[in-house]
PDB file of C-alpha atoms in Angstrom:
ATOM      1  CA  UNK P   1     -22.492  86.502-163.549  1.00 48.00           C
ATOM      2  CA  UNK P   2     -20.750  83.287-162.543  1.00 50.00           C
ATOM      3  CA  UNK P   3     -21.204  80.015-164.428  1.00 48.00           C
ATOM      4  CA  UNK P   4     -21.985  77.170-162.070  1.00 45.00           C
ATOM      5  CA  UNK P   5     -21.248  73.665-163.327  1.00 43.00           C
ATOM      6  CA  UNK P   6     -23.197  70.865-161.658  1.00 41.00           C
ATOM      7  CA  UNK P   7     -21.623  67.449-162.019  1.00 42.00           C
ATOM      8  CA  UNK P   8     -23.503  64.289-161.088  1.00 38.00           C
ATOM      9  CA  UNK P   9     -21.420  61.300-160.047  1.00 39.00           C
ATOM     10  CA  UNK P  10     -22.891  57.822-160.271  1.00 43.00           C
ATOM     11  CA  UNK P  11     -21.129  55.298-158.058  1.00 46.00           C
ATOM     12  CA  UNK P  12     -21.049  51.544-157.980  1.00 48.00           C
ATOM     13  CA  UNK P  13     -21.822  48.998-160.647  1.00 53.00           C
ATOM     14  CA  UNK P  14     -25.268  48.418-162.055  1.00 63.00           C
ATOM     15  CA  UNK P  15     -27.093  45.347-160.775  1.00 81.00           C
ATOM     16  CA  UNK P  16     -27.374  42.242-162.918  1.00 86.00           C
ATOM     17  CA  UNK P  17     -30.918  41.307-163.898  1.00 88.00           C
ATOM     18  CA  UNK P  18     -31.758  37.859-165.180  1.00 89.00           C
ATOM     19  CA  UNK P  19     -33.946  36.543-167.984  1.00 88.00           C
ATOM     20  CA  UNK P  20     -37.546  35.992-166.945  1.00 87.00           C
ATOM     21  CA  UNK P  21     -37.598  38.791-164.348  1.00 89.00           C
ATOM     22  CA  UNK P  22     -39.147  42.265-164.389  1.00 88.00           C
ATOM     23  CA  UNK P  23     -36.494  44.994-164.446  1.00 85.00           C
ATOM     24  CA  UNK P  24     -38.564  48.088-165.262  1.00 86.00           C
ATOM     25  CA  UNK P  25     -38.376  50.323-168.300  1.00 85.00           C
ATOM     26  CA  UNK P  26     -35.049  51.155-169.900  1.00 84.00           C
ATOM     27  CA  UNK P  27     -32.204  49.900-172.051  1.00 86.00           C
ATOM     28  CA  UNK P  28     -30.311  46.802-170.922  1.00 88.00           C
ATOM     29  CA  UNK P  29     -27.264  45.115-172.415  1.00 87.00           C
ATOM     30  CA  UNK P  30     -26.262  41.467-172.303  1.00 89.00           C
ATOM     31  CA  UNK P  31     -23.295  40.919-169.975  1.00 89.00           C
ATOM     32  CA  UNK P  32     -21.769  38.403-172.385  1.00 88.00           C
ATOM     33  CA  UNK P  33     -21.989  40.051-175.806  1.00 87.00           C
ATOM     34  CA  UNK P  34     -23.367  43.583-175.357  1.00 85.00           C
ATOM     35  CA  UNK P  35     -26.619  42.985-177.269  1.00 86.00           C
ATOM     36  CA  UNK P  36     -29.167  45.642-176.292  1.00 86.00           C
ATOM     37  CA  UNK P  37     -32.846  45.251-175.471  1.00 87.00           C
ATOM     38  CA  UNK P  38     -35.282  48.096-174.808  1.00 85.00           C
ATOM     39  CA  UNK P  39     -37.734  47.104-172.082  1.00 87.00           C
ATOM     40  CA  UNK P  40     -41.061  48.672-171.226  1.00 84.00           C
ATOM     41  CA  UNK P  41     -42.402  48.708-167.668  1.00 84.00           C
ATOM     42  CA  UNK P  42     -44.096  45.280-167.744  1.00 85.00           C
ATOM     43  CA  UNK P  43     -41.621  43.483-170.052  1.00 87.00           C
ATOM     44  CA  UNK P  44     -39.783  40.459-168.766  1.00 88.00           C
ATOM     45  CA  UNK P  45     -36.055  40.372-169.480  1.00 89.00           C
ATOM     46  CA  UNK P  46     -35.638  37.957-172.422  1.00 89.00           C
ATOM     47  CA  UNK P  47     -32.742  35.570-173.018  1.00 90.00           C
ATOM     48  CA  UNK P  48     -30.210  37.261-175.295  1.00 89.00           C
ATOM     49  CA  UNK P  49     -31.216  36.608-178.944  1.00 83.00           C
ATOM     50  CA  UNK P  50     -27.551  36.878-179.952  1.00 82.00           C
ATOM     51  CA  UNK P  51     -25.731  34.544-177.523  1.00 88.00           C
ATOM     52  CA  UNK P  52     -28.564  33.122-175.321  1.00 88.00           C
ATOM     53  CA  UNK P  53     -27.039  34.818-172.278  1.00 90.00           C
ATOM     54  CA  UNK P  54     -29.238  35.139-169.182  1.00 92.00           C
ATOM     55  CA  UNK P  55     -27.670  38.177-167.453  1.00 91.00           C
ATOM     56  CA  UNK P  56     -28.241  41.832-168.370  1.00 90.00           C
ATOM     57  CA  UNK P  57     -27.180  45.160-166.917  1.00 88.00           C
ATOM     58  CA  UNK P  58     -28.979  48.473-167.249  1.00 86.00           C
ATOM     59  CA  UNK P  59     -27.094  50.848-169.556  1.00 77.00           C
ATOM     60  CA  UNK P  60     -25.513  53.755-167.683  1.00 57.00           C
ATOM     61  CA  UNK P  61     -23.230  56.713-168.362  1.00 39.00           C
ATOM     62  CA  UNK P  62     -20.294  54.359-167.921  1.00 42.00           C
ATOM     63  CA  UNK P  63     -21.664  51.500-170.020  1.00 46.00           C
ATOM     64  CA  UNK P  64     -19.815  50.399-173.114  1.00 44.00           C
ATOM     65  CA  UNK P  65     -21.463  52.249-175.990  1.00 42.00           C
ATOM     66  CA  UNK P  66     -20.365  49.960-178.805  1.00 46.00           C
ATOM     67  CA  UNK P  67     -22.025  46.642-179.391  1.00 45.00           C
ATOM     68  CA  UNK P  68     -20.260  43.373-179.821  1.00 46.00           C
ATOM     69  CA  UNK P  69     -19.438  42.412-183.391  1.00 48.00           C
ATOM     70  CA  UNK P  70     -22.694  42.988-185.321  1.00 51.00           C
ATOM     71  CA  UNK P  71     -24.306  39.817-186.551  1.00 55.00           C
ATOM     72  CA  UNK P  72     -27.406  38.941-188.516  1.00 59.00           C
ATOM     73  CA  UNK P  73     -29.051  35.622-189.215  1.00 59.00           C
ATOM     74  CA  UNK P  74     -27.927  33.404-192.079  1.00 60.00           C
ATOM     75  CA  UNK P  75     -29.784  34.534-195.233  1.00 63.00           C
ATOM     76  CA  UNK P  76     -31.540  31.216-195.781  1.00 75.00           C
ATOM     77  CA  UNK P  77     -35.117  31.259-197.036  1.00 84.00           C
ATOM     78  CA  UNK P  78     -37.692  29.750-194.640  1.00 93.00           C
ATOM     79  CA  UNK P  79     -39.878  26.892-195.836  1.00 92.00           C
ATOM     80  CA  UNK P  80     -42.991  29.066-196.057  1.00 96.00           C
ATOM     81  CA  UNK P  81     -41.511  31.793-198.281  1.00 96.00           C
ATOM     82  CA  UNK P  82     -42.066  30.122-201.682  1.00 95.00           C
ATOM     83  CA  UNK P  83     -45.692  29.408-200.795  1.00 95.00           C
ATOM     84  CA  UNK P  84     -46.212  33.032-199.752  1.00 95.00           C
ATOM     85  CA  UNK P  85     -44.668  34.244-203.018  1.00 96.00           C
ATOM     86  CA  UNK P  86     -46.821  31.915-205.131  1.00 95.00           C
ATOM     87  CA  UNK P  87     -49.977  33.225-203.418  1.00 95.00           C
ATOM     88  CA  UNK P  88     -49.330  36.778-204.652  1.00 96.00           C
ATOM     89  CA  UNK P  89     -51.228  37.770-207.802  1.00 94.00           C
ATOM     90  CA  UNK P  90     -50.330  41.450-208.319  1.00 94.00           C
ATOM     91  CA  UNK P  91     -47.009  42.945-209.374  1.00 95.00           C
ATOM     92  CA  UNK P  92     -45.320  45.080-206.757  1.00 96.00           C
ATOM     93  CA  UNK P  93     -43.054  45.046-203.709  1.00 97.00           C
ATOM     94  CA  UNK P  94     -43.853  43.090-200.535  1.00 98.00           C
ATOM     95  CA  UNK P  95     -42.397  42.237-197.132  1.00 98.00           C
ATOM     96  CA  UNK P  96     -43.113  38.735-195.831  1.00 97.00           C
ATOM     97  CA  UNK P  97     -42.330  37.713-192.253  1.00 97.00           C
ATOM     98  CA  UNK P  98     -43.224  35.442-189.359  1.00 95.00           C
ATOM     99  CA  UNK P  99     -44.261  37.528-186.338  1.00 91.00           C
ATOM    100  CA  UNK P 100     -44.323  34.506-184.028  1.00 88.00           C
ATOM    101  CA  UNK P 101     -48.065  33.942-184.415  1.00 90.00           C
ATOM    102  CA  UNK P 102     -48.661  33.853-188.161  1.00 94.00           C
ATOM    103  CA  UNK P 103     -47.062  34.530-191.546  1.00 96.00           C
ATOM    104  CA  UNK P 104     -47.755  38.053-192.748  1.00 96.00           C
ATOM    105  CA  UNK P 105     -47.274  39.564-196.207  1.00 97.00           C
ATOM    106  CA  UNK P 106     -47.445  43.367-196.475  1.00 97.00           C
ATOM    107  CA  UNK P 107     -47.815  45.193-199.806  1.00 97.00           C
ATOM    108  CA  UNK P 108     -45.477  48.204-199.811  1.00 97.00           C
ATOM    109  CA  UNK P 109     -46.895  51.529-200.921  1.00 94.00           C
ATOM    110  CA  UNK P 110     -45.042  54.476-202.463  1.00 96.00           C
ATOM    111  CA  UNK P 111     -43.168  56.582-199.902  1.00 97.00           C
ATOM    112  CA  UNK P 112     -42.080  55.649-196.387  1.00 97.00           C
ATOM    113  CA  UNK P 113     -42.865  52.524-194.363  1.00 97.00           C
ATOM    114  CA  UNK P 114     -41.864  52.703-190.686  1.00 97.00           C
ATOM    115  CA  UNK P 115     -40.713  49.526-188.919  1.00 98.00           C
ATOM    116  CA  UNK P 116     -40.365  49.361-185.137  1.00 96.00           C
ATOM    117  CA  UNK P 117     -42.018  48.901-181.771  1.00 94.00           C
ATOM    118  CA  UNK P 118     -43.796  52.263-181.723  1.00 93.00           C
ATOM    119  CA  UNK P 119     -47.564  52.346-182.074  1.00 94.00           C
ATOM    120  CA  UNK P 120     -46.985  54.679-185.022  1.00 94.00           C
ATOM    121  CA  UNK P 121     -45.028  52.021-186.961  1.00 96.00           C
ATOM    122  CA  UNK P 122     -46.629  50.627-190.113  1.00 96.00           C
ATOM    123  CA  UNK P 123     -44.995  47.251-189.422  1.00 97.00           C
ATOM    124  CA  UNK P 124     -44.913  46.827-185.650  1.00 96.00           C
ATOM    125  CA  UNK P 125     -43.131  44.256-183.494  1.00 95.00           C
ATOM    126  CA  UNK P 126     -43.981  44.459-179.791  1.00 93.00           C
ATOM    127  CA  UNK P 127     -40.673  42.923-178.781  1.00 92.00           C
ATOM    128  CA  UNK P 128     -37.778  44.216-176.624  1.00 90.00           C
ATOM    129  CA  UNK P 129     -35.190  43.405-179.323  1.00 91.00           C
ATOM    130  CA  UNK P 130     -36.854  45.937-181.635  1.00 93.00           C
ATOM    131  CA  UNK P 131     -36.365  49.679-181.135  1.00 92.00           C
ATOM    132  CA  UNK P 132     -39.323  52.060-181.142  1.00 92.00           C
ATOM    133  CA  UNK P 133     -37.963  53.531-184.361  1.00 94.00           C
ATOM    134  CA  UNK P 134     -35.906  50.717-185.829  1.00 96.00           C
ATOM    135  CA  UNK P 135     -35.920  51.026-189.618  1.00 97.00           C
ATOM    136  CA  UNK P 136     -37.435  52.970-192.495  1.00 97.00           C
ATOM    137  CA  UNK P 137     -38.162  51.583-195.942  1.00 98.00           C
ATOM    138  CA  UNK P 138     -38.577  54.024-198.830  1.00 98.00           C
ATOM    139  CA  UNK P 139     -40.208  52.971-202.090  1.00 97.00           C
ATOM    140  CA  UNK P 140     -40.266  55.102-205.226  1.00 95.00           C
ATOM    141  CA  UNK P 141     -40.960  53.599-208.641  1.00 91.00           C
ATOM    142  CA  UNK P 142     -38.683  50.595-209.145  1.00 91.00           C
ATOM    143  CA  UNK P 143     -36.459  51.564-206.214  1.00 96.00           C
ATOM    144  CA  UNK P 144     -36.793  50.365-202.613  1.00 97.00           C
ATOM    145  CA  UNK P 145     -34.258  51.217-199.901  1.00 98.00           C
ATOM    146  CA  UNK P 146     -33.965  50.184-196.249  1.00 98.00           C
ATOM    147  CA  UNK P 147     -32.456  52.629-193.726  1.00 97.00           C
ATOM    148  CA  UNK P 148     -31.452  52.195-190.086  1.00 96.00           C
ATOM    149  CA  UNK P 149     -33.577  54.622-188.025  1.00 95.00           C
ATOM    150  CA  UNK P 150     -31.099  54.981-185.117  1.00 91.00           C
ATOM    151  CA  UNK P 151     -31.906  51.518-183.754  1.00 91.00           C
ATOM    152  CA  UNK P 152     -30.145  49.942-180.766  1.00 85.00           C
ATOM    153  CA  UNK P 153     -29.020  46.768-182.517  1.00 86.00           C
ATOM    154  CA  UNK P 154     -28.819  47.813-186.152  1.00 91.00           C
ATOM    155  CA  UNK P 155     -30.344  46.616-189.417  1.00 96.00           C
ATOM    156  CA  UNK P 156     -28.918  43.684-191.362  1.00 96.00           C
ATOM    157  CA  UNK P 157     -29.457  42.764-195.021  1.00 97.00           C
ATOM    158  CA  UNK P 158     -28.444  39.218-195.942  1.00 96.00           C
ATOM    159  CA  UNK P 159     -26.450  39.044-192.698  1.00 92.00           C
ATOM    160  CA  UNK P 160     -24.474  42.271-193.310  1.00 94.00           C
ATOM    161  CA  UNK P 161     -24.837  45.331-191.066  1.00 94.00           C
ATOM    162  CA  UNK P 162     -26.099  48.301-193.111  1.00 96.00           C
ATOM    163  CA  UNK P 163     -26.999  51.943-192.620  1.00 95.00           C
ATOM    164  CA  UNK P 164     -28.776  52.120-195.991  1.00 97.00           C
ATOM    165  CA  UNK P 165     -29.163  49.529-198.733  1.00 97.00           C
ATOM    166  CA  UNK P 166     -31.001  49.250-202.045  1.00 98.00           C
ATOM    167  CA  UNK P 167     -33.181  46.142-201.890  1.00 98.00           C
ATOM    168  CA  UNK P 168     -33.491  43.390-204.464  1.00 97.00           C
ATOM    169  CA  UNK P 169     -35.914  40.516-204.779  1.00 97.00           C
ATOM    170  CA  UNK P 170     -35.077  37.838-202.201  1.00 96.00           C
ATOM    171  CA  UNK P 171     -33.185  40.054-199.756  1.00 97.00           C
ATOM    172  CA  UNK P 172     -33.518  39.138-196.073  1.00 97.00           C
ATOM    173  CA  UNK P 173     -33.758  42.025-193.579  1.00 97.00           C
ATOM    174  CA  UNK P 174     -33.076  41.427-189.878  1.00 96.00           C
ATOM    175  CA  UNK P 175     -34.793  43.739-187.374  1.00 95.00           C
ATOM    176  CA  UNK P 176     -34.103  42.604-183.832  1.00 92.00           C
ATOM    177  CA  UNK P 177     -34.875  38.887-183.722  1.00 91.00           C
ATOM    178  CA  UNK P 178     -37.228  39.054-186.722  1.00 95.00           C
ATOM    179  CA  UNK P 179     -36.396  38.424-190.377  1.00 96.00           C
ATOM    180  CA  UNK P 180     -38.381  40.168-193.110  1.00 97.00           C
ATOM    181  CA  UNK P 181     -38.109  38.957-196.701  1.00 98.00           C
ATOM    182  CA  UNK P 182     -38.317  41.410-199.595  1.00 98.00           C
ATOM    183  CA  UNK P 183     -40.351  40.138-202.546  1.00 97.00           C
ATOM    184  CA  UNK P 184     -40.580  41.964-205.887  1.00 97.00           C
ATOM    185  CA  UNK P 185     -42.951  40.712-208.565  1.00 95.00           C
ATOM    186  CA  UNK P 186     -43.088  41.984-212.135  1.00 87.00           C
ATOM    187  CA  UNK P 187     -40.914  44.344-214.168  1.00 67.00           C
ATOM    188  CA  UNK P 188     -37.698  45.483-212.495  1.00 60.00           C
ATOM    189  CA  UNK P 189     -37.334  42.381-210.336  1.00 60.00           C
ATOM    190  CA  UNK P 190     -33.662  41.411-209.967  1.00 63.00           C
ATOM    191  CA  UNK P 191     -32.475  38.599-207.705  1.00 61.00           C
ATOM    192  CA  UNK P 192     -30.445  39.617-204.672  1.00 60.00           C
ATOM    193  CA  UNK P 193     -26.706  39.041-204.510  1.00 56.00           C
ATOM    194  CA  UNK P 194     -27.246  36.532-201.727  1.00 53.00           C
ATOM    195  CA  UNK P 195     -29.336  34.374-204.068  1.00 49.00           C
ATOM    196  CA  UNK P 196     -27.117  34.676-207.166  1.00 40.00           C
ATOM    197  CA  UNK P 197     -23.705  34.269-205.535  1.00 40.00           C
ATOM    198  CA  UNK P 198     -23.827  30.452-205.191  1.00 38.00           C
ATOM    199  CA  UNK P 199     -24.819  30.150-208.867  1.00 33.00           C
ATOM    200  CA  UNK P 200     -21.836  32.265-209.965  1.00 33.00           C
ATOM    201  CA  UNK P 201     -19.527  30.084-207.851  1.00 34.00           C
ATOM    202  CA  UNK P 202     -20.839  26.921-209.551  1.00 27.00           C
ATOM    203  CA  UNK P 203     -20.398  28.433-213.006  1.00 32.00           C
ATOM    204  CA  UNK P 204     -16.841  29.454-212.136  1.00 29.00           C
ATOM    205  CA  UNK P 205     -16.005  25.995-210.919  1.00 33.00           C
ATOM    206  CA  UNK P 206     -17.413  24.353-214.061  1.00 32.00           C
ATOM    207  CA  UNK P 207     -15.772  26.856-216.398  1.00 36.00           C
TER     208      UNK P 207
END
C-alpha cells in the first residue's frame, strides 16, 4: 500500500479589506499591527481597536501567527464604577462593565463563568474583537481566577497580558475592546496591586 501525500498550494497575497465593508466570515488581521478580529457573515469590518487602522487581510496559512506586542487599556476606573459599587447591597463577587448600551453588573456564582461571543457564554459580547470562547472565570470560596480560553487577542488584567490570574477587588479585565471591572464586597476583599501601587510609591517618597 502506497502513501499518497496531497499538498495544497495557495498562491498570491490575500486581498485587503477596509473598515466599513462586508468581508464574509473568518479571521482577519490588521495590516498595521496584527490585531485580529473574528467576523461573522454579516459583520462589517471594524476599525482596528488597537491602532485605528482601516485595512485588514484574511488570515491564511502564510499569515503571521504572532500578534503585535500585546496591549491592554490603562487600568483607570471609569466615572460610573464607584456609583455601581455603592449600589450593591450584598457581599460577593461581581463584574461591572459598559457593553456600549448600558452599564451592567453581574453577580458571579460558584464555579465557571464563560465570557465570549458564543450564544453559550454567560457574559456575551456580540463584537468581532471578542472570540467565541474568549475567557473563563472560576470562583470558589474566596478565590476568583480569570483564564484565557484560547482567544485571538488575549486577556489582559490591569493592562498586563495573562494566561491565568487570581483576581482582587478593583482589577480591570480587558476582553477585546471591552473592560470588565472585578468588584469584591465583604470578607476577603483585598485591593488589587494596580490600586495600591501608587499609594506605596507616595509612602516611599515621604519616608
